[in-house]
Coordinates of C-alpha atoms in Angstrom, one line a residue:
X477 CA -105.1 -54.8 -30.6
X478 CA -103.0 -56.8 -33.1
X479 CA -99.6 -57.4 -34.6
X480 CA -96.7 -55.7 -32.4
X481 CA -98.5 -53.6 -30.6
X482 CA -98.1 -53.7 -26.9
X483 CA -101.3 -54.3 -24.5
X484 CA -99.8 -51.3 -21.9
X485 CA -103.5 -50.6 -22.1
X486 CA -104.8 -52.8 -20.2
X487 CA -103.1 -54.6 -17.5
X488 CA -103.1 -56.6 -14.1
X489 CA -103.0 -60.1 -12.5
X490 CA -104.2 -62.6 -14.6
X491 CA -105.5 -65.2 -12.0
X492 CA -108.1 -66.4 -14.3
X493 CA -107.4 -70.0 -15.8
X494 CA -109.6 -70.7 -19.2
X495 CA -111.8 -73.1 -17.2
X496 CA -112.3 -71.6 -14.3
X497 CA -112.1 -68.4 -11.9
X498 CA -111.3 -67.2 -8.6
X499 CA -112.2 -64.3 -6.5
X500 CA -111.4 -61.3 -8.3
X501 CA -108.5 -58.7 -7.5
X502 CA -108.4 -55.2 -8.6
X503 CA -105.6 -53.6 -11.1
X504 CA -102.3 -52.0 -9.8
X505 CA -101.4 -48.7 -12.1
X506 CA -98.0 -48.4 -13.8
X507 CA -95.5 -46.8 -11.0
X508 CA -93.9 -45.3 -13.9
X509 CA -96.9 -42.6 -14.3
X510 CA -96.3 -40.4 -11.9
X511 CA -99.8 -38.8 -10.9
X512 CA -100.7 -36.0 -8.8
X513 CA -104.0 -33.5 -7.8
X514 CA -103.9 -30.0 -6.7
X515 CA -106.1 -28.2 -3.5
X516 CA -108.5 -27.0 -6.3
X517 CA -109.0 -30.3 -7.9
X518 CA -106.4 -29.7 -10.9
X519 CA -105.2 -33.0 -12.1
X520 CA -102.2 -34.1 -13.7
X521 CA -99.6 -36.6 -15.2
X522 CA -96.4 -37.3 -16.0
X523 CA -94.4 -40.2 -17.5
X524 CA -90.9 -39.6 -17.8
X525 CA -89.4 -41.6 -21.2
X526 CA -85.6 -42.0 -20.4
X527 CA -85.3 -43.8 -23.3
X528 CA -86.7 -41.5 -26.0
X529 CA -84.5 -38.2 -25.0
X530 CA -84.9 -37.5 -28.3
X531 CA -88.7 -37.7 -28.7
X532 CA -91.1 -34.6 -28.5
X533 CA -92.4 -33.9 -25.1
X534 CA -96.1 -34.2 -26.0
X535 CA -98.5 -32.2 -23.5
X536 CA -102.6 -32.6 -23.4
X537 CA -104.8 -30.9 -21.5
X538 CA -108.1 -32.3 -21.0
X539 CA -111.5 -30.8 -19.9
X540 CA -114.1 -32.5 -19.3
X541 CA -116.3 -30.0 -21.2
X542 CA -117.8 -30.6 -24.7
X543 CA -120.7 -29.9 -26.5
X544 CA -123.0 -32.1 -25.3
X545 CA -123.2 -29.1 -21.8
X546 CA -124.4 -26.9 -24.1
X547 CA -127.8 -25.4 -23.8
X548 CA -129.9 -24.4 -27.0
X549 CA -128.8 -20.6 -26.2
X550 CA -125.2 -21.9 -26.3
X551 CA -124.4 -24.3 -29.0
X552 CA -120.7 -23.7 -30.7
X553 CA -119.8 -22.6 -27.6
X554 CA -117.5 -25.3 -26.1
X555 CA -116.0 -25.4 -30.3
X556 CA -115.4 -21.4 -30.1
X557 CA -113.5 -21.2 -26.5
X558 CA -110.7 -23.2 -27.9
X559 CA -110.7 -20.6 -31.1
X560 CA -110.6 -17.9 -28.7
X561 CA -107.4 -19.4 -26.9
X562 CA -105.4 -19.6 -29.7
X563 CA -106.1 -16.4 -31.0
X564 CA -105.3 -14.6 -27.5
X565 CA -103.6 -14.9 -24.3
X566 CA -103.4 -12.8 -21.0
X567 CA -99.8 -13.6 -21.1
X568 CA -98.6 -13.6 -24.3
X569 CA -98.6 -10.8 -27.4
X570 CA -99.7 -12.2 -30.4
X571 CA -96.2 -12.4 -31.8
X572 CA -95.1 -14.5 -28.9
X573 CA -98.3 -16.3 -29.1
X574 CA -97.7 -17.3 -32.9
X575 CA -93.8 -18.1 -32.1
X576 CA -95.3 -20.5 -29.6
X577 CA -97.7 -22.9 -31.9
X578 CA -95.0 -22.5 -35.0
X579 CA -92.9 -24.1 -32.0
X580 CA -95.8 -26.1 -30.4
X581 CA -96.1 -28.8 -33.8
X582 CA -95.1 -31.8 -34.7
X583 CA -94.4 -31.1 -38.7
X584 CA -94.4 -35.2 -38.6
X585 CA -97.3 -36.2 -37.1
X586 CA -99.4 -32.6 -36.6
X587 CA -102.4 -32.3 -34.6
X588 CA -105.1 -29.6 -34.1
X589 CA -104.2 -27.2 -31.7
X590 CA -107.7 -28.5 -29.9
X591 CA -109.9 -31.0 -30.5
X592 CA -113.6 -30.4 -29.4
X593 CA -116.2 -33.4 -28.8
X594 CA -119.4 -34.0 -27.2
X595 CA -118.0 -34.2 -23.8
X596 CA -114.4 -32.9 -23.9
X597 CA -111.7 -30.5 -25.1
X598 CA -108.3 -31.8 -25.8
X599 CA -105.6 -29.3 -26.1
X600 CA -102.8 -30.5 -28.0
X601 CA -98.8 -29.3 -27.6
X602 CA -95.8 -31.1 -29.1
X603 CA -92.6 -29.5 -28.0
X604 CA -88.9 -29.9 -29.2
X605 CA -87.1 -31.8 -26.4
X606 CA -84.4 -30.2 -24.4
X607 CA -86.2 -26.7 -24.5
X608 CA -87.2 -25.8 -20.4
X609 CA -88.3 -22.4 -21.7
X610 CA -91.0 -23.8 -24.3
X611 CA -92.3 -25.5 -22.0
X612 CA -92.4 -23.1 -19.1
X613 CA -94.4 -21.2 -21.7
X614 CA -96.9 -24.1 -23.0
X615 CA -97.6 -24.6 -19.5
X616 CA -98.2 -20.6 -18.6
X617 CA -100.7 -20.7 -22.1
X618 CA -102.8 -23.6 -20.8
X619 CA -103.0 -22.4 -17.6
X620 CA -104.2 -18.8 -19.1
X621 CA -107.0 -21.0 -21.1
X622 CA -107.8 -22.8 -18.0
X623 CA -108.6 -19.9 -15.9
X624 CA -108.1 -16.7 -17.7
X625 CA -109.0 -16.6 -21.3
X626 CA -110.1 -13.2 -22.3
X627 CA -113.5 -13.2 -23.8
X628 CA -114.3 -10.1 -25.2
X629 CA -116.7 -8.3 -27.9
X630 CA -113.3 -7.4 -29.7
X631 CA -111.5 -11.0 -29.5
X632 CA -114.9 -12.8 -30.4
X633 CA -115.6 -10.5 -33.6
X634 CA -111.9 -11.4 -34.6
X635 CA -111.9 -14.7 -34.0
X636 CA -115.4 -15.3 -36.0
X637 CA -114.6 -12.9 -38.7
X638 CA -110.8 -15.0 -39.6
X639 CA -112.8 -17.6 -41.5
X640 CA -110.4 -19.9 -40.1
X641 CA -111.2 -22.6 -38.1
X642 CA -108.3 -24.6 -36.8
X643 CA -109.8 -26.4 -34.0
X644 CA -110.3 -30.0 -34.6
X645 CA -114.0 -32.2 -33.8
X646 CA -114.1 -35.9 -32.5
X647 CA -115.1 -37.4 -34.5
X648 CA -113.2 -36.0 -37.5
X649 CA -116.4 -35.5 -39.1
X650 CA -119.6 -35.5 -37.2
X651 CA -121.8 -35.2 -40.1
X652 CA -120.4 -38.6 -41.5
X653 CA -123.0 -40.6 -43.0
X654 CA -122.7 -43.7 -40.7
X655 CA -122.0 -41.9 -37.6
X656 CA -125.8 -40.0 -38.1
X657 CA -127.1 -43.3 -38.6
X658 CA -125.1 -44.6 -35.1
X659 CA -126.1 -41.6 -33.0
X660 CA -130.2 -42.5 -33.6
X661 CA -132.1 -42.3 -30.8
X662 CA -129.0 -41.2 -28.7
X663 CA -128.7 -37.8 -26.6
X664 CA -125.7 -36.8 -28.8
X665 CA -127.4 -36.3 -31.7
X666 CA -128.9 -33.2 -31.0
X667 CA -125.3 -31.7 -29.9
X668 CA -122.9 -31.7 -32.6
X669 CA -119.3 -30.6 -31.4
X670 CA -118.6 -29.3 -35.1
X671 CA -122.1 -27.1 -35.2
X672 CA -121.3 -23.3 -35.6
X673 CA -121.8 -20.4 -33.3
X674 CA -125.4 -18.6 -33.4
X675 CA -125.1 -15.2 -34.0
X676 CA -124.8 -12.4 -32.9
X677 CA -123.0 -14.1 -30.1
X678 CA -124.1 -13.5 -26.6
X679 CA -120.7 -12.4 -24.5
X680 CA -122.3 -12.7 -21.3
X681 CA -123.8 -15.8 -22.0
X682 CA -120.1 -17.2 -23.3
X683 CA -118.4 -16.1 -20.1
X684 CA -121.3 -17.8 -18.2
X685 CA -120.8 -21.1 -20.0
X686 CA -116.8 -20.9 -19.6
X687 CA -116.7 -20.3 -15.8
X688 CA -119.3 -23.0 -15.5
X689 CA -117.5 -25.9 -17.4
X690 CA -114.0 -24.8 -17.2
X691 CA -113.1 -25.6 -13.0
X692 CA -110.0 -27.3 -12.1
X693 CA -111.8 -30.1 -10.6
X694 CA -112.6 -31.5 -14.3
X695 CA -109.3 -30.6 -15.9
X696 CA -106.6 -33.4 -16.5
X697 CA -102.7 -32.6 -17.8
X698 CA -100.8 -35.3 -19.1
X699 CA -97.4 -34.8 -20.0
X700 CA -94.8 -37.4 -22.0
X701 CA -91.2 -36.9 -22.7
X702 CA -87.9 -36.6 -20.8
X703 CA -88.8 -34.4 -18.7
X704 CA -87.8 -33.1 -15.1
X705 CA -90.6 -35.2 -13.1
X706 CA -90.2 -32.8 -10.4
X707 CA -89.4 -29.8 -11.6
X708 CA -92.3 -29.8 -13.5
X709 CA -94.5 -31.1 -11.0
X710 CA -93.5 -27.5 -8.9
X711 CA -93.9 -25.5 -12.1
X712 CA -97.7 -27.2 -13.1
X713 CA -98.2 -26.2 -9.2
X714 CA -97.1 -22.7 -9.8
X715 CA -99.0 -22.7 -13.7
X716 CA -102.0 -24.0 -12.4
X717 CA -102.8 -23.9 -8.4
X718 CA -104.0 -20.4 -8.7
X719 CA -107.4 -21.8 -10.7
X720 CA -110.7 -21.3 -8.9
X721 CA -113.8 -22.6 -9.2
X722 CA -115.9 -26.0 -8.7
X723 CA -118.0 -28.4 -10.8
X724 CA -121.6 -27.9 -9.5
X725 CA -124.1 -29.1 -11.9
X726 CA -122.6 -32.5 -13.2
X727 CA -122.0 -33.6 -16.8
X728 CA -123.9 -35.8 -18.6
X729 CA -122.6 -38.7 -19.7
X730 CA -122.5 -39.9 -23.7
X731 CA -123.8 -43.1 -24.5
X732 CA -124.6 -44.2 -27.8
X733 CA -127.9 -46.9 -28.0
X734 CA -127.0 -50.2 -29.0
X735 CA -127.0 -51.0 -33.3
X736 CA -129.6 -52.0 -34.6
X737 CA -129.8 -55.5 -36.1
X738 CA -132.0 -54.6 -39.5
X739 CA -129.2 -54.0 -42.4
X740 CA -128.8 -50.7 -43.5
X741 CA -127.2 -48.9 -46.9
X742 CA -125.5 -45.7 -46.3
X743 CA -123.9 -43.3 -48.8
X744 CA -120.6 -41.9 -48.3
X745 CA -117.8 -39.5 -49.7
X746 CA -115.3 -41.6 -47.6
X747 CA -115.7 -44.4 -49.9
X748 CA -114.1 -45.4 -53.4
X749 CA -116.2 -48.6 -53.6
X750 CA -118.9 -50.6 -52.0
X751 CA -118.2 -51.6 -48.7
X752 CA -119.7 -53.9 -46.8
X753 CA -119.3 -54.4 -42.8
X754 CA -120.2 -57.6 -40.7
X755 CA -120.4 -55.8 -37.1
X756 CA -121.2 -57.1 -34.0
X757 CA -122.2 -54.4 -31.4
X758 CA -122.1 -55.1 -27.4
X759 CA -121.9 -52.8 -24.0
X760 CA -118.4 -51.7 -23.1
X761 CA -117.5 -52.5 -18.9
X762 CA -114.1 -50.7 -17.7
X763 CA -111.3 -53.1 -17.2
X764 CA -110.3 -53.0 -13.3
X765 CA -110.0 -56.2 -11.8
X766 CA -108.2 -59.3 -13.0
X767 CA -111.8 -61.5 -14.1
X768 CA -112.4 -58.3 -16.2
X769 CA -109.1 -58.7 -17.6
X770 CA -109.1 -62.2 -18.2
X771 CA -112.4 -62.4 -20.4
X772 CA -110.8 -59.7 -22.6
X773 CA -107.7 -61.0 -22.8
X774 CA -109.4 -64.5 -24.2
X775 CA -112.0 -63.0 -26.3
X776 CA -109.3 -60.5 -28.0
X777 CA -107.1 -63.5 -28.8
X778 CA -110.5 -65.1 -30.5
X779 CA -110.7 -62.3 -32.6
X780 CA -107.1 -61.8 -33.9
X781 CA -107.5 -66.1 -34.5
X782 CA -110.7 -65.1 -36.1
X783 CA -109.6 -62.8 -38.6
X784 CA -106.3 -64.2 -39.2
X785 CA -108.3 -67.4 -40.3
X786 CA -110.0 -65.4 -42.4
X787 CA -107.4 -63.8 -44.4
X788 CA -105.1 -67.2 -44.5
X789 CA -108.6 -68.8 -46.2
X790 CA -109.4 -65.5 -48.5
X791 CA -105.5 -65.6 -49.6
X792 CA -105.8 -69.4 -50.9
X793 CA -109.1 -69.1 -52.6
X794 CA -110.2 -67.5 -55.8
X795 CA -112.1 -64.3 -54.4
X796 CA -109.5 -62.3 -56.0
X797 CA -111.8 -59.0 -56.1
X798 CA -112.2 -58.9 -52.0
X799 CA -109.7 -56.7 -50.0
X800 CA -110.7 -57.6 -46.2
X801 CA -110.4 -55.1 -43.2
X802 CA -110.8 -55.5 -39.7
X803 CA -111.3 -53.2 -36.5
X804 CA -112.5 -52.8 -33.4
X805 CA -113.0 -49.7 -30.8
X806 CA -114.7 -48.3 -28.2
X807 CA -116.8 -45.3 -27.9
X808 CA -119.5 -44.1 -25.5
X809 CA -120.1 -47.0 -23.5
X810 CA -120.1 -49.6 -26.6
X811 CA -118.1 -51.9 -28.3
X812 CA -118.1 -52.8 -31.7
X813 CA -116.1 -55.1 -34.0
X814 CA -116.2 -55.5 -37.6
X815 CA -115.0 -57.3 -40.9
X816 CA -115.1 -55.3 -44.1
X817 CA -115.3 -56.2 -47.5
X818 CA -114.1 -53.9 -50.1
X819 CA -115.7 -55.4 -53.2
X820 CA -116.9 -53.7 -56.8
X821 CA -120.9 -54.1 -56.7
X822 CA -121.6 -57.2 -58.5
X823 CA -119.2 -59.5 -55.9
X824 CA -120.3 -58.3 -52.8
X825 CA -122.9 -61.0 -52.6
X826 CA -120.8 -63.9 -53.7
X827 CA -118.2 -62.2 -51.4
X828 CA -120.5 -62.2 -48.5
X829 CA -121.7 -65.9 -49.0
X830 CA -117.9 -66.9 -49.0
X831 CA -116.9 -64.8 -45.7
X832 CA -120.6 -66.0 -43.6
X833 CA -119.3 -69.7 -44.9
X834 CA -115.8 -69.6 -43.1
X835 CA -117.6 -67.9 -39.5
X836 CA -120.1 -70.7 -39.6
X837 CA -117.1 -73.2 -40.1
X838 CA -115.1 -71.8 -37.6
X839 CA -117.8 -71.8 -35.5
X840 CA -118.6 -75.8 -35.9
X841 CA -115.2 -76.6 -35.9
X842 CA -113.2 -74.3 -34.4
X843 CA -109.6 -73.6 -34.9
X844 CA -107.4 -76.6 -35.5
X845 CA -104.2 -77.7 -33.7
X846 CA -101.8 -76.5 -36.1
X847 CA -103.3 -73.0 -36.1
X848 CA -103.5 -72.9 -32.6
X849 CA -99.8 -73.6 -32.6
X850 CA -99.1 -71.3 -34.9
X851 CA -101.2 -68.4 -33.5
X852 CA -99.6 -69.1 -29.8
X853 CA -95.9 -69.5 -31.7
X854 CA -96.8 -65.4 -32.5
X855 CA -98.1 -64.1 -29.7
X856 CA -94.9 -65.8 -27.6
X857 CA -92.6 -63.9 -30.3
X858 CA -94.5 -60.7 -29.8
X859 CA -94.3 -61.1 -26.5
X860 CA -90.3 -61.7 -26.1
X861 CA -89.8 -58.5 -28.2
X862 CA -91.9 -56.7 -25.5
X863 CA -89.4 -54.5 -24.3
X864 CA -87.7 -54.2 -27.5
X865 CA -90.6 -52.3 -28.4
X866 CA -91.6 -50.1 -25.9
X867 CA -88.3 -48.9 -26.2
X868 CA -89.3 -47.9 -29.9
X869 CA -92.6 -46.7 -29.1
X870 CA -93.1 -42.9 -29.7
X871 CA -94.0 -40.3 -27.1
X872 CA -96.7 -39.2 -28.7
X873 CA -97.8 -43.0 -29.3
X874 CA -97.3 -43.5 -25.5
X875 CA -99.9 -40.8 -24.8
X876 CA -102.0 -41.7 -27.1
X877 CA -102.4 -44.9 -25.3
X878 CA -102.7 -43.6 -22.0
X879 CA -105.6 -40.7 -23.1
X880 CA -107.4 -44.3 -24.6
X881 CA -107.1 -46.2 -21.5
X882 CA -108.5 -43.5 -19.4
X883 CA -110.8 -42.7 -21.2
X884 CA -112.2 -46.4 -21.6
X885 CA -111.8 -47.0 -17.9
X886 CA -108.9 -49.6 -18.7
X887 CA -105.8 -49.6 -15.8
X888 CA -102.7 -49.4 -17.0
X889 CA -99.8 -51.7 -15.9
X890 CA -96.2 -51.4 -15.9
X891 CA -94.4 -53.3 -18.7
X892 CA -92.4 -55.7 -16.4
X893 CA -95.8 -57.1 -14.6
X894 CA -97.0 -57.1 -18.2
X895 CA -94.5 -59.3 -19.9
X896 CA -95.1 -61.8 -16.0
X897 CA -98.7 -61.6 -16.6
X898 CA -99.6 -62.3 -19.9
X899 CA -97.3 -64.9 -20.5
X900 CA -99.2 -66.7 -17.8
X901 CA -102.1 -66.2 -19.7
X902 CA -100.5 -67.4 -22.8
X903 CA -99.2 -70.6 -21.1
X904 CA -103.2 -71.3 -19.8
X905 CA -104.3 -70.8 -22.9
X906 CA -105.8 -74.1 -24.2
X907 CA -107.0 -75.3 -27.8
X908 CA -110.4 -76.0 -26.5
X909 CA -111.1 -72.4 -24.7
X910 CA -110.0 -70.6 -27.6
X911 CA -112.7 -72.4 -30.2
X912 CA -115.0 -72.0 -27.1
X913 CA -114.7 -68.5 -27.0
X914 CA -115.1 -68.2 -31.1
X915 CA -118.0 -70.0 -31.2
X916 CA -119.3 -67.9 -28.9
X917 CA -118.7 -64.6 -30.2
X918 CA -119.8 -66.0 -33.5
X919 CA -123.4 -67.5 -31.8
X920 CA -123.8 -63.1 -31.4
X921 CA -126.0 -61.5 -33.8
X922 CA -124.5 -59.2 -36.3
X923 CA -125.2 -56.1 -38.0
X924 CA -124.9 -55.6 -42.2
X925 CA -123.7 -51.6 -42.5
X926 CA -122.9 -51.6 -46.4
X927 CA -121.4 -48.1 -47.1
X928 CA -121.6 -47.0 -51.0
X929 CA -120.4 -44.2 -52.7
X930 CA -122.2 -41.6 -55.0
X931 CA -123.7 -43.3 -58.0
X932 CA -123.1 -46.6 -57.5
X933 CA -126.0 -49.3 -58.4
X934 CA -127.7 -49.3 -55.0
X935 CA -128.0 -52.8 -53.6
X936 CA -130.5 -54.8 -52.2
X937 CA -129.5 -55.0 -48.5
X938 CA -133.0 -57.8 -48.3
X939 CA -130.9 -60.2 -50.5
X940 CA -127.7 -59.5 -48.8
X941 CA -129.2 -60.2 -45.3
X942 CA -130.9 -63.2 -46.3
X943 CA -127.5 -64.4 -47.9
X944 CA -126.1 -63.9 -44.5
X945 CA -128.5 -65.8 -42.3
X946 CA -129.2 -68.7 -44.8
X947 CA -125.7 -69.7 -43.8
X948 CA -125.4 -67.9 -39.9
X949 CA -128.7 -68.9 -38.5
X950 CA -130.3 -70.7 -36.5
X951 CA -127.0 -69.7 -34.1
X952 CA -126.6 -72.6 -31.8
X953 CA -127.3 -72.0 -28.1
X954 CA -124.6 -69.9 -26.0
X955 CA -122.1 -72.6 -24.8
X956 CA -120.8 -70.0 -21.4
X957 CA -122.0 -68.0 -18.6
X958 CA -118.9 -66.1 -18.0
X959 CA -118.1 -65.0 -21.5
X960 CA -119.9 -61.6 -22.2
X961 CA -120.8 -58.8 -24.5
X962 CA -118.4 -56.4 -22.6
X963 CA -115.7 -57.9 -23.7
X964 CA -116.7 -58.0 -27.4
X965 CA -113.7 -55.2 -28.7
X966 CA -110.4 -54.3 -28.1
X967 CA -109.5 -50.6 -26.9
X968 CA -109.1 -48.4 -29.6
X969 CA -111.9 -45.7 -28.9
X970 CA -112.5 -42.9 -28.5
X971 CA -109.6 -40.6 -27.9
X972 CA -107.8 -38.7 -30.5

């Protein structure tokens, strides 16, 4: 993560010096979630924001049920239940229902009603604040999906005959180009959360599927706002304690296989011009215990030093056509980091040549005194404006955050340890662990993805690969044991 934005994803006790360890201590959870589990295995949380009375009160429900259950015999299925929710309700007419999502919407910053993936369904209210009877009735809808959706020839033939599909896919677009070329070889490639319904549908076999995946035991609600902690706590126990059924057969879980290294050219509607990604691809470990932490905390401030260099060089020079990009995420057990050049066709290779010139600089001689100054100078200012901006940070930012974290196995912190912790961290931070920890990461193979739009001159991926390595390779020798690939991307993944 860079600029101002707060690391409330990942948290703990940084006991870890840059030149040596100790015995590892596991992550303490922020207090300020208040968390809670009902007989039938129905999950939920709350996080009470005091000082956003004025924000939305977000609510998400999450099943852990996508596409990727599916059986030949039943694909579309997990994408068509959350059609069939919105369309109908036990407990609602279809008036009421309507008043309820026109009400349920953030005109700002809308979402889907749902969002279907390959191994969950995220439902998605945003509520006015100050309105108890909205959310009684959000709360009495969910639990009605949940439990009792009504699936029926009638609602099904409606639902399929609207032509409107509202319901959302992770990714947005699972047909993407470069997301067919990341899913090779994987499991998920055969289970596309986006893939329509075969038809005629089979009711029985529909019903079959939603009793099987949708049990409390796998269903998480998370709720941000100013709120009545307790109140609602009785009313989600009311909503949702009268749910049965168990998880028997257990889910699969979604892992993508790790990039290949050969360069690859991909066409795309996404794109207005060539561009072409350096990315470095590693295995993705959950962040519990404060070693864990450490590594990522020192190999995320590599990166941010690593592309701020970067963009301070590319600003001075004369590459004038090259628009840089950076990012990092996690998804499906991997992390991946990038640098993208934007570039018209006839620069990317000079472009390329420039860029692979800095990382091999940087990683002979590192970062020098001044910019390590400089960088720690910003982070300290970030940091002493921590609180300043929490208080500014959204609801629906906030729980954005905390669907990220658990969903990347990262424990959350409260603010105040936070602001204790990483200053720590900052303060051990030394000159000579930093440049340790880029030449490292730059020593890693990387992967050339150049993305082109329709009917540009294709290029010749041989030529830019070989302008790569004739400055990158031979890498020097690893120069740590303890710095590894799992740590190789900040948390951004996966969850809407």
């Amino acid at each position: 993560m860079q600029g101002t934005r707060i690391h409330l994803l990942v948290g703990g006790l940084l006991l870890v010096a840059a030149s040596g360890s100790v015995q590892a201590e596991a992550l303490q959870p922020d207090p300020a979630w208040q968390q809670g589990q009902l007989e039938n295995g129905f999950s939920w949380q709350i996080l009470d924001t005091p000082q956003r009375p004025s924000d939305r009160v977000e609510l998400r429900l999450m099943v852990n049920t996508g596409s990727l259950m599916e059986s030949s015999q039943q694909i579309g299925f997990a994408h068509l239940l959350p059609r069939i929710a919105i369309a109908r309700s036990e407990s609602f007419t279809e008036p009421q229902l309507r008043s309820l999502w026109q009400q349920s919407v953030d005109g700002e910053r809308p979402l889907p009603p749902a969002i279907s993936s390959y191994d969950f369904t995220l439902y998605n209210l945003s509520l006015p604040n100050n309105r108890p009877d909205l959310l009684k009735e959000a709360l009495t809808w969910l639990a009605d999906t949940s439990g009792k959706l009504a699936i029926d020839e009638l609602t099904v033939q409606g639902v399929m005959s609207s032509g409107v599909d509202p319901i959302g896919t992770f990714p947005p677009d699972p047909k993407d180009s470069w997301w067919r070329y990341r899913l090779k070889d994987s499991t998920l490639l055969a289970h596309d959360p986006g893939q329509q319904v075969k038809q005629p549908i089979n009711i029985d076999e529909l019903k079959k599927f939603y009793q099987q995946w949708y049990t409390p035991d796998v269903m998480t609600l998370y709720v941000v706002g100013k709120v009545d902690s307790r109140s609602l706590g009785e009313q989600i126990n009311k909503a949702f304690s009268p749910l049965k059924g168990k998880r028997e057969t257990p889910a699969t879980m979604p892992t993508l296989t790790p990039l290949p290294p050969q360069p690859v050219s991909l066409i795309s509607e996404q794109v207005k011009q060539d561009t072409l990604s350096i990315m470095w691809d590693s295995p993705w470990h959950p962040i519990r215990d404060s070693q864990s932490l450490s590594r990522y905390w020192r190999s995320d401030i590599a990166r941010e030093a690593l592309f701020w260099h970067i963009q301070q060089v590319l600003q001075k020079s004369e590459q004038k056509n090259i628009q840089l990009g950076f990012d990092c995420r996690v998804q499906y057990q991997r992390a991946q980091c990038a640098i993208h050049l934007n570039s018209p066709n006839e620069n990317l290779n000079t472009g390329l040549a420039f860029i692979a010139r800095e990382l091999a600089n940087l990683r002979k001689n590192g970062f020098s005194k001044d910019e390590f100054n400089a960088l720690l100078a910003q982070k300290n200012d970030q940091l002493s404006k921590l609180f300043a901006t929490y208080a500014r940070t959204d609801t629906d930012i906030l729980m954005s955050q905390r669907l990220r974290s658990q969903q990347s196995g990262v424990v959350d912190i409260a603010p105040e340890q936070y602001q204790k912790l990483r200053q720590a961290f900052l303060s051990s931070l030394t000159l000579e662990a930093l440049n340790q920890e880029l030449k490292l990461q730059l020593s890693q193979d990387a992967t050339l993805v150049l993305m082109q739009p329709k009917g540009e001159p294709e290029m010749n991926m041989k030529q830019l690969q070989e302008t790569y390595n004739g400055i990158m390779m031979p890498a020097p020798a690893a120069v740590s044991e303890e710095a590894k690939p799992a740590d190789a991307a900040a948390v951004e993944t996966s969850a809407p």
